[in-house]
XYZ file of C-alpha atoms in Angstrom:
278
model
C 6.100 -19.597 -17.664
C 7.207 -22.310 -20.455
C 9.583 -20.156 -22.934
C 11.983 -17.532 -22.342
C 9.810 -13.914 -22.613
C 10.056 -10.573 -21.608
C 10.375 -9.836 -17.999
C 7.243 -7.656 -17.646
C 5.503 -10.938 -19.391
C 7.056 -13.167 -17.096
C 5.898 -11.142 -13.937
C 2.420 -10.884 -15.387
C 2.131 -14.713 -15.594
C 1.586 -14.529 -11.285
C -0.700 -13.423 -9.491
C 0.842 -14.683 -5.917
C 4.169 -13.782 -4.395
C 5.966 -15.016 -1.546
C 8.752 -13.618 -0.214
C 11.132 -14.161 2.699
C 13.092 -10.893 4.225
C 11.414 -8.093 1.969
C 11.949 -6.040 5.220
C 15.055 -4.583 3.544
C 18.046 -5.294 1.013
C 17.522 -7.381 -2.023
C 14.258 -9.116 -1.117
C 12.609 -4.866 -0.224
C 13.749 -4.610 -3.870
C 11.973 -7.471 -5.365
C 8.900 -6.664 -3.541
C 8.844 -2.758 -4.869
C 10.252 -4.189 -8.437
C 7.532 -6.838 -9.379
C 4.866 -4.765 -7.678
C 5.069 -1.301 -9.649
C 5.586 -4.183 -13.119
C 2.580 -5.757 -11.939
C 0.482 -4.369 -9.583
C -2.411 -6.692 -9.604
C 0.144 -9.423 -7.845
C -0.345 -10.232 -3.966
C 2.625 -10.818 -1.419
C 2.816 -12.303 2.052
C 6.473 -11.722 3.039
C 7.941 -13.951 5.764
C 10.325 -11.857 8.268
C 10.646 -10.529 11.607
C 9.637 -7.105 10.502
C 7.676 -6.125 8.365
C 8.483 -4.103 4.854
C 8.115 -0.347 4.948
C 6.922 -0.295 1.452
C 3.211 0.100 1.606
C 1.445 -0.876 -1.570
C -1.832 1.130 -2.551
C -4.251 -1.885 -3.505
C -3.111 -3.046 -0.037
C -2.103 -6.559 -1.814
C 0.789 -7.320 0.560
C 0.692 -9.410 3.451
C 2.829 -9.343 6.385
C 3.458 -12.433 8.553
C 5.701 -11.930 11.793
C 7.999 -15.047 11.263
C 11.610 -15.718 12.582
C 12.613 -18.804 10.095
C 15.972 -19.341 11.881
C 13.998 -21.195 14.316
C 12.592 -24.915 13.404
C 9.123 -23.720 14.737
C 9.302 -20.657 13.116
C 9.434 -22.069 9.790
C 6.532 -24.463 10.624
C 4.276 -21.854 11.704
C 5.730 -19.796 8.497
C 4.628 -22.712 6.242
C 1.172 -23.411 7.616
C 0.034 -19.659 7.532
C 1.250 -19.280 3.888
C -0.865 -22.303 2.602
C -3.831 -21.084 4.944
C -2.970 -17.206 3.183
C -2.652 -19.226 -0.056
C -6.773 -21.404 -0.103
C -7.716 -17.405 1.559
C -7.098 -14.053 0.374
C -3.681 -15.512 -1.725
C -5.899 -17.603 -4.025
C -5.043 -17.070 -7.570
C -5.219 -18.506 -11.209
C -2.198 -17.371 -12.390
C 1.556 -18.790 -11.027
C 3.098 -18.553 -7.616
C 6.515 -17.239 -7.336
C 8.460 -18.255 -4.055
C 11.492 -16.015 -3.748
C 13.912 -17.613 -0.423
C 15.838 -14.463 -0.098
C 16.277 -14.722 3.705
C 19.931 -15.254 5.203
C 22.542 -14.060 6.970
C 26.134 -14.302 7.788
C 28.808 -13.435 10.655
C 32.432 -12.902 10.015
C 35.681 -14.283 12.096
C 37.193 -17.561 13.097
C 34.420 -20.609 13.870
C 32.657 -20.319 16.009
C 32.266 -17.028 16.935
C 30.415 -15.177 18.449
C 29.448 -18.446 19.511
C 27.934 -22.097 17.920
C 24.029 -21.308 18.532
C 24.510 -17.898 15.573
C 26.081 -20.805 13.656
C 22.979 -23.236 13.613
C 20.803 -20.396 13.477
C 22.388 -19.272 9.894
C 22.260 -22.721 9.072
C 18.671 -22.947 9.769
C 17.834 -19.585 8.002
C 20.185 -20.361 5.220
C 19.431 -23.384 4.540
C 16.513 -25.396 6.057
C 13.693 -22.607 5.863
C 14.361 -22.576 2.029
C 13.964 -26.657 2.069
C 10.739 -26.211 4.172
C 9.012 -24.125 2.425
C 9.730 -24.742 -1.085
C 8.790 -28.778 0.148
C 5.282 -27.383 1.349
C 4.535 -25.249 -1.135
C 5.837 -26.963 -4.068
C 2.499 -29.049 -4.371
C 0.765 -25.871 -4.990
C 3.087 -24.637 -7.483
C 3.464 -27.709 -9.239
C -0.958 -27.345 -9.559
C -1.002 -24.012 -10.588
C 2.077 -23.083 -12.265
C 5.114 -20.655 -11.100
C 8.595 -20.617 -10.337
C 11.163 -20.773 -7.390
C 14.187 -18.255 -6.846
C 16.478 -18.913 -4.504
C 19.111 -16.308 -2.916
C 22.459 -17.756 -2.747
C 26.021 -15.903 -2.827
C 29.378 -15.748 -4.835
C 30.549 -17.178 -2.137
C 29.111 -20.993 -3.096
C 31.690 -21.053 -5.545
C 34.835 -21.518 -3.498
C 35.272 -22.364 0.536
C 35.641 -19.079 2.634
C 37.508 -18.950 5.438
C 36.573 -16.422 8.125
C 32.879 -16.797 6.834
C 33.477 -20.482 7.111
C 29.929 -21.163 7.713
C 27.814 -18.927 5.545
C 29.749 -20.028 2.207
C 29.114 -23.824 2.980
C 24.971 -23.072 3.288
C 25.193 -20.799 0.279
C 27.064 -23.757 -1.556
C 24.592 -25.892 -0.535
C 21.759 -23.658 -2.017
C 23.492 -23.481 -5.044
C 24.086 -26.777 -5.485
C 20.204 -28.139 -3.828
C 18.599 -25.508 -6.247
C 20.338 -26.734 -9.452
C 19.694 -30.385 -8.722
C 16.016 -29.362 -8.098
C 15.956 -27.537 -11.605
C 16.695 -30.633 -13.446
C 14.193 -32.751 -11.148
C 11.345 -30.250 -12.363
C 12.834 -29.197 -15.747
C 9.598 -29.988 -18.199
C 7.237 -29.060 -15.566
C 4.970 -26.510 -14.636
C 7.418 -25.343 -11.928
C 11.377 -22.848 -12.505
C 13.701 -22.945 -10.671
C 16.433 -19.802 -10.417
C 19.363 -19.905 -8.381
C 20.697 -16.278 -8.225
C 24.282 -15.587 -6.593
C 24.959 -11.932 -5.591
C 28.604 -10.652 -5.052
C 28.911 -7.761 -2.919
C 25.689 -5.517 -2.476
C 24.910 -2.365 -1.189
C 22.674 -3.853 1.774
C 22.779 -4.389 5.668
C 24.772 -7.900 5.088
C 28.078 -6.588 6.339
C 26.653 -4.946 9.463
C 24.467 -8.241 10.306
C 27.885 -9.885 9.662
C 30.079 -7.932 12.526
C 31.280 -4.904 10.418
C 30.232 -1.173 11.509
C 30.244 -0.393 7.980
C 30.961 -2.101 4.660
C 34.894 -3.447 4.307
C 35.160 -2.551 0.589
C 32.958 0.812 0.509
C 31.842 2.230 -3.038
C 31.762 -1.453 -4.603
C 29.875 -4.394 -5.616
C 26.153 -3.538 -6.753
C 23.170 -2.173 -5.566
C 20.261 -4.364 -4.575
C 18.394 -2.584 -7.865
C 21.109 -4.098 -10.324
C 20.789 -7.774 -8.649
C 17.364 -7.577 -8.623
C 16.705 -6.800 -12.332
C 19.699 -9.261 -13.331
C 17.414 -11.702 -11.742
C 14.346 -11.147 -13.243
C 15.984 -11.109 -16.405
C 17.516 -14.559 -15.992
C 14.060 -15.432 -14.615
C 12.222 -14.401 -17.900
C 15.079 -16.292 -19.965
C 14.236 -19.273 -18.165
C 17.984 -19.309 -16.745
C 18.753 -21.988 -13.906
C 21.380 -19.942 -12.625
C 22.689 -16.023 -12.851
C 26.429 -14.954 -11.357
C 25.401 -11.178 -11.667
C 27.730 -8.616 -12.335
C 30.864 -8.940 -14.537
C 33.246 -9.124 -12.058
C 31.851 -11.840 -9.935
C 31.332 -13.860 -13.395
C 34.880 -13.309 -13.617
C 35.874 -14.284 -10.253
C 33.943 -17.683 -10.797
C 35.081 -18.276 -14.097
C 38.844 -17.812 -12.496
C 38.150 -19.421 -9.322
C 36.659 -22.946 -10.470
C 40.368 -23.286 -12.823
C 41.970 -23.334 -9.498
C 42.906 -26.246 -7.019
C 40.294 -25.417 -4.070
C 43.726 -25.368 -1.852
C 44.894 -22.353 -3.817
C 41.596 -20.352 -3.918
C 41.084 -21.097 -0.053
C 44.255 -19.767 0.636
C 43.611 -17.229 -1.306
C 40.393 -16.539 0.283
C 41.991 -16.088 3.455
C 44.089 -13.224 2.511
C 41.607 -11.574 1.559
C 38.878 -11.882 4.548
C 42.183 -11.106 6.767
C 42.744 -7.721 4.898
C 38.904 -7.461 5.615
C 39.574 -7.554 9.155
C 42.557 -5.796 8.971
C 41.176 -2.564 6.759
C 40.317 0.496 8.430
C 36.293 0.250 7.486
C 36.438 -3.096 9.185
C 35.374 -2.649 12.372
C 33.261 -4.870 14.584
C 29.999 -3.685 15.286
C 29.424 -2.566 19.275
């Protein structure tokens, strides 16, 4: 966990796993991905439901938790460190992965402010929460923190006003923490996802994805990740295009790329695939 190596020698180097949102999308393909590399690992994911992966050594761990909720994270935390001096004891690393989040498209505040707090609890303040708990025990035994965060940190974004601003904030929280820990026993990867082939959109008020046939699959994010993780990376844009996109985005006034933006979550809207769920 202290030089860049290969990725199956990086997931090797834990033996505990915790995961928020493995019940589908990126964090289902992290789960399946580290567990078939190494299959002597044990998960507890964090999530409302639970994953439908089953694994055959039985080494995953479902706890019922909904972490847009200020209690729900607290209850979240404490059964994780009770999981962690139990059955989730290990000598080897922890890896946190804080994959959980959500957003809703249209004009603030719809549908309505309480879905706005609630992403910004999800989004944000589970990920502070838990990596604050648990980062005692990671710092003791060694391991590494990813956190999920979006394209969309890179630049404001109107009409999904909301969800950029948390994921800007876990960009920008994640890479500060990097440099706090760099030198320690304890990574930290902040991993921003363009477009993927996951239930995002519908969560976010479309019936079925605005921009069909594009962006990745949760497969290609999830190995881009694991790669930057075994390079010892504190941040991966992944995918060409949405390197790009940053790259061209951050030479612009913020005026001009918000504007920008806004044309194109309006042609969102506007496009024939953008409908709002019933």
């Amino acid at each position: 966990m202290f030089a860049a190596q290969s990725v199956p020698e990086c997931l090797n180097s834990f033996d505990t796993v915790i995961i928020t949102g493995a019940s589908s999308g990126i964090g289902e393909q992290f789960l399946n991905t580290i567990a078939n590399i190494n299959p002597n690992a044990k998960f507890i994911n964090l999530s409302r439901t639970p994953p439908t992966i089953i694994l055959s050594n039985n080494h995953l761990r479902h706890c019922p938790a909904d972490l847009s909720s200020a209690a729900g994270q607290e209850m979240a935390a404490t059964a994780v460190e009770k999981w962690l001096d139990g059955e989730g004891a290990g000598t080897k690393g922890i890896l946190l992965i804080n994959n959980s989040g959500f957003g809703r498209y249209g004009p603030f505040p719809e549908p309505d402010v309480a879905n706005a707090l609630a992403m910004v609890d999800l989004n944000m303040r589970a990920l502070v929460l838990l990596t604050g708990r648990l980062l005692p025990r990671l710092q003791a035994r060694g391991g590494a923190v990813i956190n999920i965060a979006s394209v969309a940190a890179f630049q404001p974004t109107p009409l999904l006003s909301v969800y950029g601003a948390t994921k800007a904030f876990v960009l920008n929280w994640s890479l500060g923490l990097w440099r706090e820990l760099l030198g320690s026993k304890v990574h930290v990867l902040c991993v921003c996802p363009g477009p993927t082939s996951t239930n995002f959109f519908r969560a976010a008020g479309f019936s079925e994805p605005p921009v069909p046939n594009s962006g990745q699959t949760s497969a290609q994010v999830v190995a881009e990740s694991l790669q930057a993780l075994a390079a010892r990376k504190p941040l991966v844009v992944c995918g060409w295009s949405n390197k790009l996109g940053v790259i061209v985005s951050g030479r612009l006034p913020k005026t001009w790329v918000t504007r920008i933006a806004y044309q194109m979550m309006v042609k969102l809207r506007m496009g024939p695939l953008a409908k709002k769920s019933p």
